[in-house]
């Protein structure tokens, strides 16, 4: 158990809909990262937040957005969903801004868009 | 971050050492080598990292060649629970580069 929690575990929705994925980092960790894992693209970095502020952006679509709240939990919002958005979404956390490279991953949310 | 090359798959007999190679011939002087693994759609798990010296922890050993162009992750006594995809990642732990860039990794199958 990494100490990172993600909800829900599974999410099934229809194209065009909007969903919110939630992540609680390990106690004391200030950085939260979101990754997407699809069959054809592998594990891809989406976005990082550090203590409430956006730190780095990867291949995140404009239809996707994220935020980190004062209690350090984070939410990833996916809107106008398409079939290709079906994937595993992982959240990770680290103590600092991530320089050491040790990120602790949650169990993921499996999103299925029908 | 430097590109890495790993074999697509490997088998290892249970109880034997698993040696997973990684080639990173374009690594620069301030880039570290990290290893993560992912067990069947679970979240990736950090294993070990190093700069130039060999490293060992409770999970594995990391051997980095003197020229730093390749490295080997060693699981000393592989068990069935070590069956996973192993990712070798080379990165500079500095500002603006905190995310992990995963390649395709090596699928390790531990055989009974």
mmCIF file of N, CA, C and O in Angstrom, chain B residues 8-111:
data_model
loop_
_atom_site.group_PDB
_atom_site.id
_atom_site.type_symbol
_atom_site.label_atom_id
_atom_site.label_comp_id
_atom_site.label_asym_id
_atom_site.label_seq_id
_atom_site.Cartn_x
_atom_site.Cartn_y
_atom_site.Cartn_z
ATOM 1 N N UNK B 8 12.123 -6.402 -24.683
ATOM 2 C CA UNK B 8 10.670 -6.412 -24.545
ATOM 3 C C UNK B 8 10.215 -7.360 -23.452
ATOM 4 O O UNK B 8 9.320 -7.046 -22.674
ATOM 5 N N UNK B 9 10.858 -8.523 -23.372
ATOM 6 C CA UNK B 9 10.430 -9.509 -22.381
ATOM 7 C C UNK B 9 11.595 -10.386 -21.953
ATOM 8 O O UNK B 9 12.601 -10.510 -22.670
ATOM 9 N N UNK B 10 11.451 -10.964 -20.774
ATOM 10 C CA UNK B 10 12.444 -11.882 -20.234
ATOM 11 C C UNK B 10 11.748 -12.883 -19.341
ATOM 12 O O UNK B 10 10.714 -12.563 -18.734
ATOM 13 N N UNK B 11 12.339 -14.091 -19.265
ATOM 14 C CA UNK B 11 11.857 -15.099 -18.327
ATOM 15 C C UNK B 11 12.937 -15.335 -17.281
ATOM 16 O O UNK B 11 14.130 -15.195 -17.549
ATOM 17 N N UNK B 12 12.501 -15.732 -16.105
ATOM 18 C CA UNK B 12 13.429 -16.064 -15.032
ATOM 19 C C UNK B 12 12.822 -17.180 -14.205
ATOM 20 O O UNK B 12 11.617 -17.146 -13.899
ATOM 21 N N UNK B 13 13.643 -18.158 -13.833
ATOM 22 C CA UNK B 13 13.148 -19.243 -12.983
ATOM 23 C C UNK B 13 13.008 -18.748 -11.548
ATOM 24 O O UNK B 13 13.842 -17.982 -11.039
ATOM 25 N N UNK B 14 11.957 -19.199 -10.912
ATOM 26 C CA UNK B 14 11.710 -18.813 -9.518
ATOM 27 C C UNK B 14 12.899 -19.191 -8.654
ATOM 28 O O UNK B 14 13.453 -20.291 -8.769
ATOM 29 N N UNK B 15 13.327 -18.276 -7.791
ATOM 30 C CA UNK B 15 14.460 -18.527 -6.913
ATOM 31 C C UNK B 15 15.800 -18.114 -7.483
ATOM 32 O O UNK B 15 16.785 -17.990 -6.742
ATOM 33 N N UNK B 16 15.830 -17.897 -8.787
ATOM 34 C CA UNK B 16 17.074 -17.479 -9.421
ATOM 35 C C UNK B 16 17.129 -15.952 -9.456
ATOM 36 O O UNK B 16 16.127 -15.262 -9.255
ATOM 37 N N UNK B 17 18.320 -15.431 -9.748
ATOM 38 C CA UNK B 17 18.467 -13.981 -9.887
ATOM 39 C C UNK B 17 17.925 -13.542 -11.238
ATOM 40 O O UNK B 17 18.188 -14.183 -12.256
ATOM 41 N N UNK B 18 17.189 -12.449 -11.210
ATOM 42 C CA UNK B 18 16.712 -11.843 -12.460
ATOM 43 C C UNK B 18 17.574 -10.628 -12.742
ATOM 44 O O UNK B 18 17.713 -9.753 -11.879
ATOM 45 N N UNK B 19 18.171 -10.626 -13.932
ATOM 46 C CA UNK B 19 19.043 -9.523 -14.326
ATOM 47 C C UNK B 19 18.400 -8.783 -15.491
ATOM 48 O O UNK B 19 18.327 -9.313 -16.599
ATOM 49 N N UNK B 20 17.957 -7.579 -15.244
ATOM 50 C CA UNK B 20 17.250 -6.813 -16.276
ATOM 51 C C UNK B 20 18.157 -5.700 -16.789
ATOM 52 O O UNK B 20 18.518 -4.796 -16.037
ATOM 53 N N UNK B 21 18.521 -5.750 -18.074
ATOM 54 C CA UNK B 21 19.432 -4.740 -18.618
ATOM 55 C C UNK B 21 18.700 -3.507 -19.130
ATOM 56 O O UNK B 21 17.517 -3.566 -19.496
ATOM 57 N N UNK B 22 19.440 -2.415 -19.162
ATOM 58 C CA UNK B 22 18.922 -1.168 -19.716
ATOM 59 C C UNK B 22 20.079 -0.427 -20.373
ATOM 60 O O UNK B 22 21.138 -0.253 -19.774
ATOM 61 N N UNK B 23 19.845 -0.016 -21.605
ATOM 62 C CA UNK B 23 20.853 0.749 -22.310
ATOM 63 C C UNK B 23 20.457 2.209 -22.334
ATOM 64 O O UNK B 23 19.316 2.533 -22.676
ATOM 65 N N UNK B 24 21.395 3.068 -21.939
ATOM 66 C CA UNK B 24 21.124 4.521 -21.949
ATOM 67 C C UNK B 24 22.387 5.225 -22.401
ATOM 68 O O UNK B 24 23.007 5.987 -21.624
ATOM 69 N N UNK B 25 22.759 4.967 -23.634
ATOM 70 C CA UNK B 25 24.060 5.416 -24.148
ATOM 71 C C UNK B 25 24.181 6.936 -24.253
ATOM 72 O O UNK B 25 25.296 7.458 -24.350
ATOM 73 N N UNK B 26 23.062 7.656 -24.262
ATOM 74 C CA UNK B 26 23.127 9.120 -24.392
ATOM 75 C C UNK B 26 22.958 9.829 -23.053
ATOM 76 O O UNK B 26 22.733 11.031 -23.010
ATOM 77 N N UNK B 27 23.115 9.091 -21.975
ATOM 78 C CA UNK B 27 22.927 9.686 -20.647
ATOM 79 C C UNK B 27 23.954 10.796 -20.409
ATOM 80 O O UNK B 27 25.115 10.691 -20.828
ATOM 81 N N UNK B 28 23.521 11.859 -19.775
ATOM 82 C CA UNK B 28 24.444 12.944 -19.468
ATOM 83 C C UNK B 28 24.885 12.848 -18.006
ATOM 84 O O UNK B 28 24.327 12.091 -17.226
ATOM 85 N N UNK B 29 25.890 13.628 -17.664
ATOM 86 C CA UNK B 29 26.556 13.487 -16.379
ATOM 87 C C UNK B 29 25.689 13.695 -15.151
ATOM 88 O O UNK B 29 25.966 13.146 -14.092
ATOM 89 N N UNK B 30 24.636 14.491 -15.287
ATOM 90 C CA UNK B 30 23.801 14.784 -14.123
ATOM 91 C C UNK B 30 22.468 14.036 -14.132
ATOM 92 O O UNK B 30 21.570 14.359 -13.363
ATOM 93 N N UNK B 31 22.350 13.065 -15.008
ATOM 94 C CA UNK B 31 21.111 12.289 -15.076
ATOM 95 C C UNK B 31 21.224 11.012 -14.244
ATOM 96 O O UNK B 31 22.243 10.333 -14.260
ATOM 97 N N UNK B 32 20.158 10.707 -13.518
ATOM 98 C CA UNK B 32 20.081 9.525 -12.693
ATOM 99 C C UNK B 32 19.362 8.404 -13.447
ATOM 100 O O UNK B 32 18.559 8.646 -14.342
ATOM 101 N N UNK B 33 19.603 7.177 -12.997
ATOM 102 C CA UNK B 33 18.885 6.013 -13.515
ATOM 103 C C UNK B 33 17.885 5.569 -12.439
ATOM 104 O O UNK B 33 18.272 5.328 -11.294
ATOM 105 N N UNK B 34 16.615 5.487 -12.831
ATOM 106 C CA UNK B 34 15.561 5.041 -11.917
ATOM 107 C C UNK B 34 14.939 3.763 -12.460
ATOM 108 O O UNK B 34 14.835 3.574 -13.661
ATOM 109 N N UNK B 35 14.499 2.921 -11.544
ATOM 110 C CA UNK B 35 13.746 1.729 -11.932
ATOM 111 C C UNK B 35 12.418 1.715 -11.177
ATOM 112 O O UNK B 35 12.368 1.934 -9.958
ATOM 113 N N UNK B 36 11.378 1.457 -11.949
ATOM 114 C CA UNK B 36 10.039 1.257 -11.407
ATOM 115 C C UNK B 36 9.511 -0.059 -11.973
ATOM 116 O O UNK B 36 9.990 -0.552 -12.990
ATOM 117 N N UNK B 37 8.515 -0.603 -11.334
ATOM 118 C CA UNK B 37 7.843 -1.767 -11.896
ATOM 119 C C UNK B 37 6.351 -1.609 -11.747
ATOM 120 O O UNK B 37 5.865 -0.882 -10.869
ATOM 121 N N UNK B 38 5.615 -2.305 -12.613
ATOM 122 C CA UNK B 38 4.167 -2.272 -12.579
ATOM 123 C C UNK B 38 3.663 -3.704 -12.653
ATOM 124 O O UNK B 38 3.893 -4.401 -13.647
ATOM 125 N N UNK B 39 2.991 -4.102 -11.611
ATOM 126 C CA UNK B 39 2.423 -5.443 -11.527
ATOM 127 C C UNK B 39 0.996 -5.377 -12.013
ATOM 128 O O UNK B 39 0.159 -4.737 -11.374
ATOM 129 N N UNK B 40 0.759 -5.990 -13.152
ATOM 130 C CA UNK B 40 -0.572 -6.162 -13.736
ATOM 131 C C UNK B 40 -1.572 -5.042 -13.434
ATOM 132 O O UNK B 40 -2.449 -5.195 -12.615
ATOM 133 N N UNK B 41 -1.385 -3.890 -14.091
ATOM 134 C CA UNK B 41 -2.337 -2.784 -14.025
ATOM 135 C C UNK B 41 -2.445 -2.127 -12.656
ATOM 136 O O UNK B 41 -3.309 -1.274 -12.451
ATOM 137 N N UNK B 42 -1.575 -2.504 -11.727
ATOM 138 C CA UNK B 42 -1.514 -1.756 -10.472
ATOM 139 C C UNK B 42 -0.698 -0.479 -10.727
ATOM 140 O O UNK B 42 -0.083 -0.323 -11.782
ATOM 141 N N UNK B 43 -0.676 0.419 -9.747
ATOM 142 C CA UNK B 43 0.144 1.610 -9.905
ATOM 143 C C UNK B 43 1.622 1.241 -9.916
ATOM 144 O O UNK B 43 2.040 0.322 -9.212
ATOM 145 N N UNK B 44 2.430 1.932 -10.709
ATOM 146 C CA UNK B 44 3.873 1.657 -10.710
ATOM 147 C C UNK B 44 4.459 1.799 -9.311
ATOM 148 O O UNK B 44 3.981 2.585 -8.488
ATOM 149 N N UNK B 45 5.516 1.031 -9.078
ATOM 150 C CA UNK B 45 6.162 0.997 -7.770
ATOM 151 C C UNK B 45 7.631 1.346 -7.930
ATOM 152 O O UNK B 45 8.334 0.739 -8.756
ATOM 153 N N UNK B 46 8.108 2.298 -7.161
ATOM 154 C CA UNK B 46 9.519 2.672 -7.180
ATOM 155 C C UNK B 46 10.364 1.511 -6.652
ATOM 156 O O UNK B 46 10.002 0.861 -5.662
ATOM 157 N N UNK B 47 11.488 1.243 -7.334
ATOM 158 C CA UNK B 47 12.379 0.179 -6.870
ATOM 159 C C UNK B 47 13.688 0.758 -6.327
ATOM 160 O O UNK B 47 14.049 0.542 -5.178
ATOM 161 N N UNK B 48 14.400 1.487 -7.171
ATOM 162 C CA UNK B 48 15.745 1.928 -6.805
ATOM 163 C C UNK B 48 16.201 2.987 -7.784
ATOM 164 O O UNK B 48 15.631 3.116 -8.874
ATOM 165 N N UNK B 49 17.196 3.780 -7.412
ATOM 166 C CA UNK B 49 17.790 4.700 -8.364
ATOM 167 C C UNK B 49 19.250 4.915 -8.012
ATOM 168 O O UNK B 49 19.680 4.643 -6.882
ATOM 169 N N UNK B 50 20.026 5.414 -9.000
ATOM 170 C CA UNK B 50 21.445 5.664 -8.771
ATOM 171 C C UNK B 50 22.013 6.623 -9.785
ATOM 172 O O UNK B 50 21.427 6.853 -10.836
ATOM 173 N N UNK B 51 23.183 7.156 -9.473
ATOM 174 C CA UNK B 51 23.864 8.090 -10.369
ATOM 175 C C UNK B 51 25.050 7.412 -11.039
ATOM 176 O O UNK B 51 25.123 7.333 -12.259
ATOM 177 N N UNK B 52 26.010 6.966 -10.268
ATOM 178 C CA UNK B 52 27.169 6.295 -10.850
ATOM 179 C C UNK B 52 27.633 5.108 -10.013
ATOM 180 O O UNK B 52 28.184 4.170 -10.544
ATOM 181 N N UNK B 53 27.380 5.144 -8.735
ATOM 182 C CA UNK B 53 27.784 4.027 -7.884
ATOM 183 C C UNK B 53 26.708 2.962 -7.878
ATOM 184 O O UNK B 53 25.534 3.232 -8.105
ATOM 185 N N UNK B 54 27.105 1.735 -7.625
ATOM 186 C CA UNK B 54 26.126 0.663 -7.486
ATOM 187 C C UNK B 54 25.305 0.904 -6.228
ATOM 188 O O UNK B 54 25.809 1.412 -5.231
ATOM 189 N N UNK B 55 24.038 0.561 -6.298
ATOM 190 C CA UNK B 55 23.133 0.767 -5.190
ATOM 191 C C UNK B 55 22.413 -0.529 -4.851
ATOM 192 O O UNK B 55 22.156 -1.340 -5.743
ATOM 193 N N UNK B 56 22.087 -0.677 -3.580
ATOM 194 C CA UNK B 56 21.341 -1.852 -3.132
ATOM 195 C C UNK B 56 20.341 -1.426 -2.081
ATOM 196 O O UNK B 56 20.656 -0.593 -1.227
ATOM 197 N N UNK B 57 19.144 -1.985 -2.174
ATOM 198 C CA UNK B 57 18.172 -1.805 -1.103
ATOM 199 C C UNK B 57 17.492 -3.148 -0.858
ATOM 200 O O UNK B 57 17.938 -4.187 -1.369
ATOM 201 N N UNK B 58 16.427 -3.120 -0.101
ATOM 202 C CA UNK B 58 15.788 -4.378 0.289
ATOM 203 C C UNK B 58 15.102 -5.079 -0.885
ATOM 204 O O UNK B 58 14.782 -6.254 -0.806
ATOM 205 N N UNK B 59 14.879 -4.346 -1.958
ATOM 206 C CA UNK B 59 14.193 -4.940 -3.098
ATOM 207 C C UNK B 59 15.153 -5.458 -4.160
ATOM 208 O O UNK B 59 14.921 -6.500 -4.774
ATOM 209 N N UNK B 60 16.219 -4.673 -4.434
ATOM 210 C CA UNK B 60 17.037 -4.976 -5.597
ATOM 211 C C UNK B 60 18.410 -4.319 -5.505
ATOM 212 O O UNK B 60 18.670 -3.533 -4.593
ATOM 213 N N UNK B 61 19.245 -4.661 -6.485
ATOM 214 C CA UNK B 61 20.539 -3.998 -6.657
ATOM 215 C C UNK B 61 20.573 -3.364 -8.032
ATOM 216 O O UNK B 61 19.981 -3.895 -8.981
ATOM 217 N N UNK B 62 21.261 -2.240 -8.109
ATOM 218 C CA UNK B 62 21.422 -1.540 -9.380
ATOM 219 C C UNK B 62 22.903 -1.441 -9.675
ATOM 220 O O UNK B 62 23.663 -0.886 -8.865
ATOM 221 N N UNK B 63 23.287 -2.002 -10.819
ATOM 222 C CA UNK B 63 24.680 -1.951 -11.254
ATOM 223 C C UNK B 63 24.762 -1.022 -12.457
ATOM 224 O O UNK B 63 24.094 -1.271 -13.474
ATOM 225 N N UNK B 64 25.551 0.033 -12.346
ATOM 226 C CA UNK B 64 25.725 0.989 -13.440
ATOM 227 C C UNK B 64 27.163 0.859 -13.946
ATOM 228 O O UNK B 64 28.108 0.873 -13.156
ATOM 229 N N UNK B 65 27.327 0.700 -15.251
ATOM 230 C CA UNK B 65 28.667 0.552 -15.814
ATOM 231 C C UNK B 65 29.477 1.830 -15.595
ATOM 232 O O UNK B 65 28.917 2.915 -15.390
ATOM 233 N N UNK B 66 30.794 1.677 -15.697
ATOM 234 C CA UNK B 66 31.668 2.810 -15.400
ATOM 235 C C UNK B 66 31.423 3.983 -16.346
ATOM 236 O O UNK B 66 31.484 5.144 -15.946
ATOM 237 N N UNK B 67 31.128 3.677 -17.619
ATOM 238 C CA UNK B 67 30.853 4.751 -18.574
ATOM 239 C C UNK B 67 29.404 5.244 -18.494
ATOM 240 O O UNK B 67 29.014 6.169 -19.200
ATOM 241 N N UNK B 68 28.626 4.604 -17.627
ATOM 242 C CA UNK B 68 27.213 4.967 -17.361
ATOM 243 C C UNK B 68 26.307 4.810 -18.569
ATOM 244 O O UNK B 68 25.172 5.281 -18.553
ATOM 245 N N UNK B 69 26.744 4.093 -19.578
ATOM 246 C CA UNK B 69 25.913 3.942 -20.767
ATOM 247 C C UNK B 69 24.928 2.792 -20.649
ATOM 248 O O UNK B 69 24.059 2.617 -21.511
ATOM 249 N N UNK B 70 25.067 1.980 -19.615
ATOM 250 C CA UNK B 70 24.086 0.919 -19.397
ATOM 251 C C UNK B 70 24.024 0.579 -17.916
ATOM 252 O O UNK B 70 24.903 0.957 -17.137
ATOM 253 N N UNK B 71 22.962 -0.112 -17.562
ATOM 254 C CA UNK B 71 22.800 -0.526 -16.172
ATOM 255 C C UNK B 71 22.034 -1.841 -16.134
ATOM 256 O O UNK B 71 21.423 -2.256 -17.128
ATOM 257 N N UNK B 72 22.093 -2.499 -14.977
ATOM 258 C CA UNK B 72 21.378 -3.752 -14.783
ATOM 259 C C UNK B 72 20.686 -3.720 -13.436
ATOM 260 O O UNK B 72 21.303 -3.388 -12.419
ATOM 261 N N UNK B 73 19.420 -4.046 -13.456
ATOM 262 C CA UNK B 73 18.661 -4.211 -12.220
ATOM 263 C C UNK B 73 18.701 -5.685 -11.862
ATOM 264 O O UNK B 73 18.398 -6.537 -12.701
ATOM 265 N N UNK B 74 19.069 -5.982 -10.629
ATOM 266 C CA UNK B 74 19.158 -7.372 -10.198
ATOM 267 C C UNK B 74 18.176 -7.633 -9.069
ATOM 268 O O UNK B 74 18.208 -6.962 -8.034
ATOM 269 N N UNK B 75 17.274 -8.594 -9.325
ATOM 270 C CA UNK B 75 16.413 -9.115 -8.267
ATOM 271 C C UNK B 75 17.061 -10.407 -7.809
ATOM 272 O O UNK B 75 17.085 -11.383 -8.563
ATOM 273 N N UNK B 76 17.626 -10.459 -6.617
ATOM 274 C CA UNK B 76 18.507 -11.579 -6.254
ATOM 275 C C UNK B 76 17.835 -12.946 -6.208
ATOM 276 O O UNK B 76 18.462 -13.949 -6.566
ATOM 277 N N UNK B 77 16.608 -13.010 -5.759
ATOM 278 C CA UNK B 77 15.902 -14.295 -5.672
ATOM 279 C C UNK B 77 14.467 -14.065 -6.145
ATOM 280 O O UNK B 77 13.591 -13.759 -5.348
ATOM 281 N N UNK B 78 14.271 -14.168 -7.431
ATOM 282 C CA UNK B 78 12.967 -13.813 -7.999
ATOM 283 C C UNK B 78 11.861 -14.736 -7.495
ATOM 284 O O UNK B 78 12.055 -15.962 -7.370
ATOM 285 N N UNK B 79 10.721 -14.167 -7.194
ATOM 286 C CA UNK B 79 9.535 -14.938 -6.816
ATOM 287 C C UNK B 79 8.436 -14.666 -7.838
ATOM 288 O O UNK B 79 8.541 -13.743 -8.658
ATOM 289 N N UNK B 80 7.377 -15.455 -7.759
ATOM 290 C CA UNK B 80 6.267 -15.283 -8.703
ATOM 291 C C UNK B 80 5.690 -13.872 -8.598
ATOM 292 O O UNK B 80 5.192 -13.313 -9.586
ATOM 293 N N UNK B 81 5.765 -13.275 -7.404
ATOM 294 C CA UNK B 81 5.217 -11.930 -7.211
ATOM 295 C C UNK B 81 6.050 -10.842 -7.894
ATOM 296 O O UNK B 81 5.633 -9.686 -7.946
ATOM 297 N N UNK B 82 7.236 -11.235 -8.392
ATOM 298 C CA UNK B 82 8.068 -10.269 -9.123
ATOM 299 C C UNK B 82 7.695 -10.194 -10.601
ATOM 300 O O UNK B 82 8.280 -9.400 -11.343
ATOM 301 N N UNK B 83 6.768 -11.014 -11.030
ATOM 302 C CA UNK B 83 6.292 -10.930 -12.411
ATOM 303 C C UNK B 83 5.635 -9.575 -12.620
ATOM 304 O O UNK B 83 4.681 -9.219 -11.923
ATOM 305 N N UNK B 84 6.192 -8.782 -13.544
ATOM 306 C CA UNK B 84 5.746 -7.401 -13.722
ATOM 307 C C UNK B 84 6.435 -6.814 -14.950
ATOM 308 O O UNK B 84 7.314 -7.440 -15.546
ATOM 309 N N UNK B 85 6.035 -5.602 -15.299
ATOM 310 C CA UNK B 85 6.756 -4.825 -16.311
ATOM 311 C C UNK B 85 7.719 -3.901 -15.562
ATOM 312 O O UNK B 85 7.295 -3.183 -14.644
ATOM 313 N N UNK B 86 8.978 -3.955 -15.937
ATOM 314 C CA UNK B 86 10.018 -3.165 -15.276
ATOM 315 C C UNK B 86 10.447 -2.021 -16.196
ATOM 316 O O UNK B 86 10.800 -2.238 -17.346
ATOM 317 N N UNK B 87 10.414 -0.834 -15.659
ATOM 318 C CA UNK B 87 10.740 0.358 -16.430
ATOM 319 C C UNK B 87 12.060 0.968 -15.948
ATOM 320 O O UNK B 87 12.232 1.220 -14.749
ATOM 321 N N UNK B 88 12.940 1.212 -16.890
ATOM 322 C CA UNK B 88 14.192 1.922 -16.628
ATOM 323 C C UNK B 88 13.988 3.357 -17.112
ATOM 324 O O UNK B 88 13.600 3.578 -18.261
ATOM 325 N N UNK B 89 14.214 4.318 -16.249
ATOM 326 C CA UNK B 89 13.963 5.720 -16.584
ATOM 327 C C UNK B 89 15.207 6.525 -16.255
ATOM 328 O O UNK B 89 15.753 6.410 -15.158
ATOM 329 N N UNK B 90 15.639 7.312 -17.210
ATOM 330 C CA UNK B 90 16.791 8.193 -16.978
ATOM 331 C C UNK B 90 16.281 9.622 -16.940
ATOM 332 O O UNK B 90 15.577 10.060 -17.841
ATOM 333 N N UNK B 91 16.616 10.337 -15.882
ATOM 334 C CA UNK B 91 16.105 11.700 -15.785
ATOM 335 C C UNK B 91 17.025 12.581 -14.957
ATOM 336 O O UNK B 91 17.785 12.110 -14.114
ATOM 337 N N UNK B 92 16.933 13.843 -15.234
ATOM 338 C CA UNK B 92 17.662 14.834 -14.449
ATOM 339 C C UNK B 92 16.714 15.368 -13.391
ATOM 340 O O UNK B 92 15.654 15.904 -13.721
ATOM 341 N N UNK B 93 17.059 15.197 -12.126
ATOM 342 C CA UNK B 93 16.153 15.616 -11.050
ATOM 343 C C UNK B 93 16.222 17.103 -10.769
ATOM 344 O O UNK B 93 16.485 17.520 -9.651
ATOM 345 N N UNK B 94 15.981 17.902 -11.774
ATOM 346 C CA UNK B 94 16.059 19.342 -11.589
ATOM 347 C C UNK B 94 14.765 20.027 -11.952
ATOM 348 O O UNK B 94 13.810 19.401 -12.394
ATOM 349 N N UNK B 95 14.742 21.286 -11.791
ATOM 350 C CA UNK B 95 13.536 22.083 -12.009
ATOM 351 C C UNK B 95 12.986 21.866 -13.408
ATOM 352 O O UNK B 95 13.733 21.843 -14.378
ATOM 353 N N UNK B 96 11.682 21.717 -13.473
ATOM 354 C CA UNK B 96 11.018 21.547 -14.755
ATOM 355 C C UNK B 96 11.072 20.143 -15.291
ATOM 356 O O UNK B 96 10.618 19.883 -16.406
ATOM 357 N N UNK B 97 11.606 19.237 -14.516
ATOM 358 C CA UNK B 97 11.744 17.877 -15.048
ATOM 359 C C UNK B 97 11.350 16.863 -13.986
ATOM 360 O O UNK B 97 12.041 15.877 -13.768
ATOM 361 N N UNK B 98 10.264 17.119 -13.315
ATOM 362 C CA UNK B 98 9.908 16.257 -12.197
ATOM 363 C C UNK B 98 9.059 15.067 -12.593
ATOM 364 O O UNK B 98 8.938 14.119 -11.848
ATOM 365 N N UNK B 99 8.491 15.114 -13.789
ATOM 366 C CA UNK B 99 7.626 14.001 -14.163
ATOM 367 C C UNK B 99 8.470 12.814 -14.623
ATOM 368 O O UNK B 99 9.605 12.957 -15.020
ATOM 369 N N UNK B 100 7.880 11.638 -14.565
ATOM 370 C CA UNK B 100 8.526 10.424 -15.035
ATOM 371 C C UNK B 100 8.084 10.141 -16.461
ATOM 372 O O UNK B 100 6.906 10.249 -16.771
ATOM 373 N N UNK B 101 9.038 9.807 -17.318
ATOM 374 C CA UNK B 101 8.738 9.442 -18.701
ATOM 375 C C UNK B 101 8.948 7.944 -18.845
ATOM 376 O O UNK B 101 10.075 7.459 -18.803
ATOM 377 N N UNK B 102 7.852 7.220 -18.985
ATOM 378 C CA UNK B 102 7.900 5.765 -19.068
ATOM 379 C C UNK B 102 8.018 5.329 -20.522
ATOM 380 O O UNK B 102 7.309 5.826 -21.382
ATOM 381 N N UNK B 103 8.914 4.354 -20.764
ATOM 382 C CA UNK B 103 8.958 3.709 -22.071
ATOM 383 C C UNK B 103 8.080 2.477 -22.045
ATOM 384 O O UNK B 103 7.093 2.429 -21.303
ATOM 385 N N UNK B 104 8.442 1.495 -22.845
ATOM 386 C CA UNK B 104 7.634 0.271 -22.906
ATOM 387 C C UNK B 104 8.055 -0.742 -21.862
ATOM 388 O O UNK B 104 7.314 -1.671 -21.552
ATOM 389 N N UNK B 105 9.266 -0.630 -21.316
ATOM 390 C CA UNK B 105 9.705 -1.508 -20.262
ATOM 391 C C UNK B 105 9.975 -2.936 -20.704
ATOM 392 O O UNK B 105 9.834 -3.291 -21.868
ATOM 393 N N UNK B 106 10.363 -3.748 -19.715
ATOM 394 C CA UNK B 106 10.605 -5.185 -19.928
ATOM 395 C C UNK B 106 9.578 -5.965 -19.139
ATOM 396 O O UNK B 106 9.442 -5.774 -17.930
ATOM 397 N N UNK B 107 8.875 -6.838 -19.841
ATOM 398 C CA UNK B 107 7.922 -7.713 -19.136
ATOM 399 C C UNK B 107 8.691 -8.909 -18.613
ATOM 400 O O UNK B 107 9.144 -9.755 -19.388
ATOM 401 N N UNK B 108 8.846 -8.995 -17.299
ATOM 402 C CA UNK B 108 9.528 -10.108 -16.662
ATOM 403 C C UNK B 108 8.507 -11.141 -16.225
ATOM 404 O O UNK B 108 7.570 -10.822 -15.486
ATOM 405 N N UNK B 109 8.706 -12.365 -16.670
ATOM 406 C CA UNK B 109 7.856 -13.475 -16.240
ATOM 407 C C UNK B 109 8.707 -14.404 -15.391
ATOM 408 O O UNK B 109 9.723 -14.921 -15.860
ATOM 409 N N UNK B 110 8.307 -14.595 -14.151
ATOM 410 C CA UNK B 110 9.000 -15.534 -13.266
ATOM 411 C C UNK B 110 8.282 -16.863 -13.360
ATOM 412 O O UNK B 110 7.076 -16.962 -13.084
ATOM 413 N N UNK B 111 9.040 -17.875 -13.743
ATOM 414 C CA UNK B 111 8.475 -19.193 -14.038
ATOM 415 C C UNK B 111 8.676 -20.122 -12.838
ATOM 416 O O UNK B 111 9.786 -20.213 -12.318
#
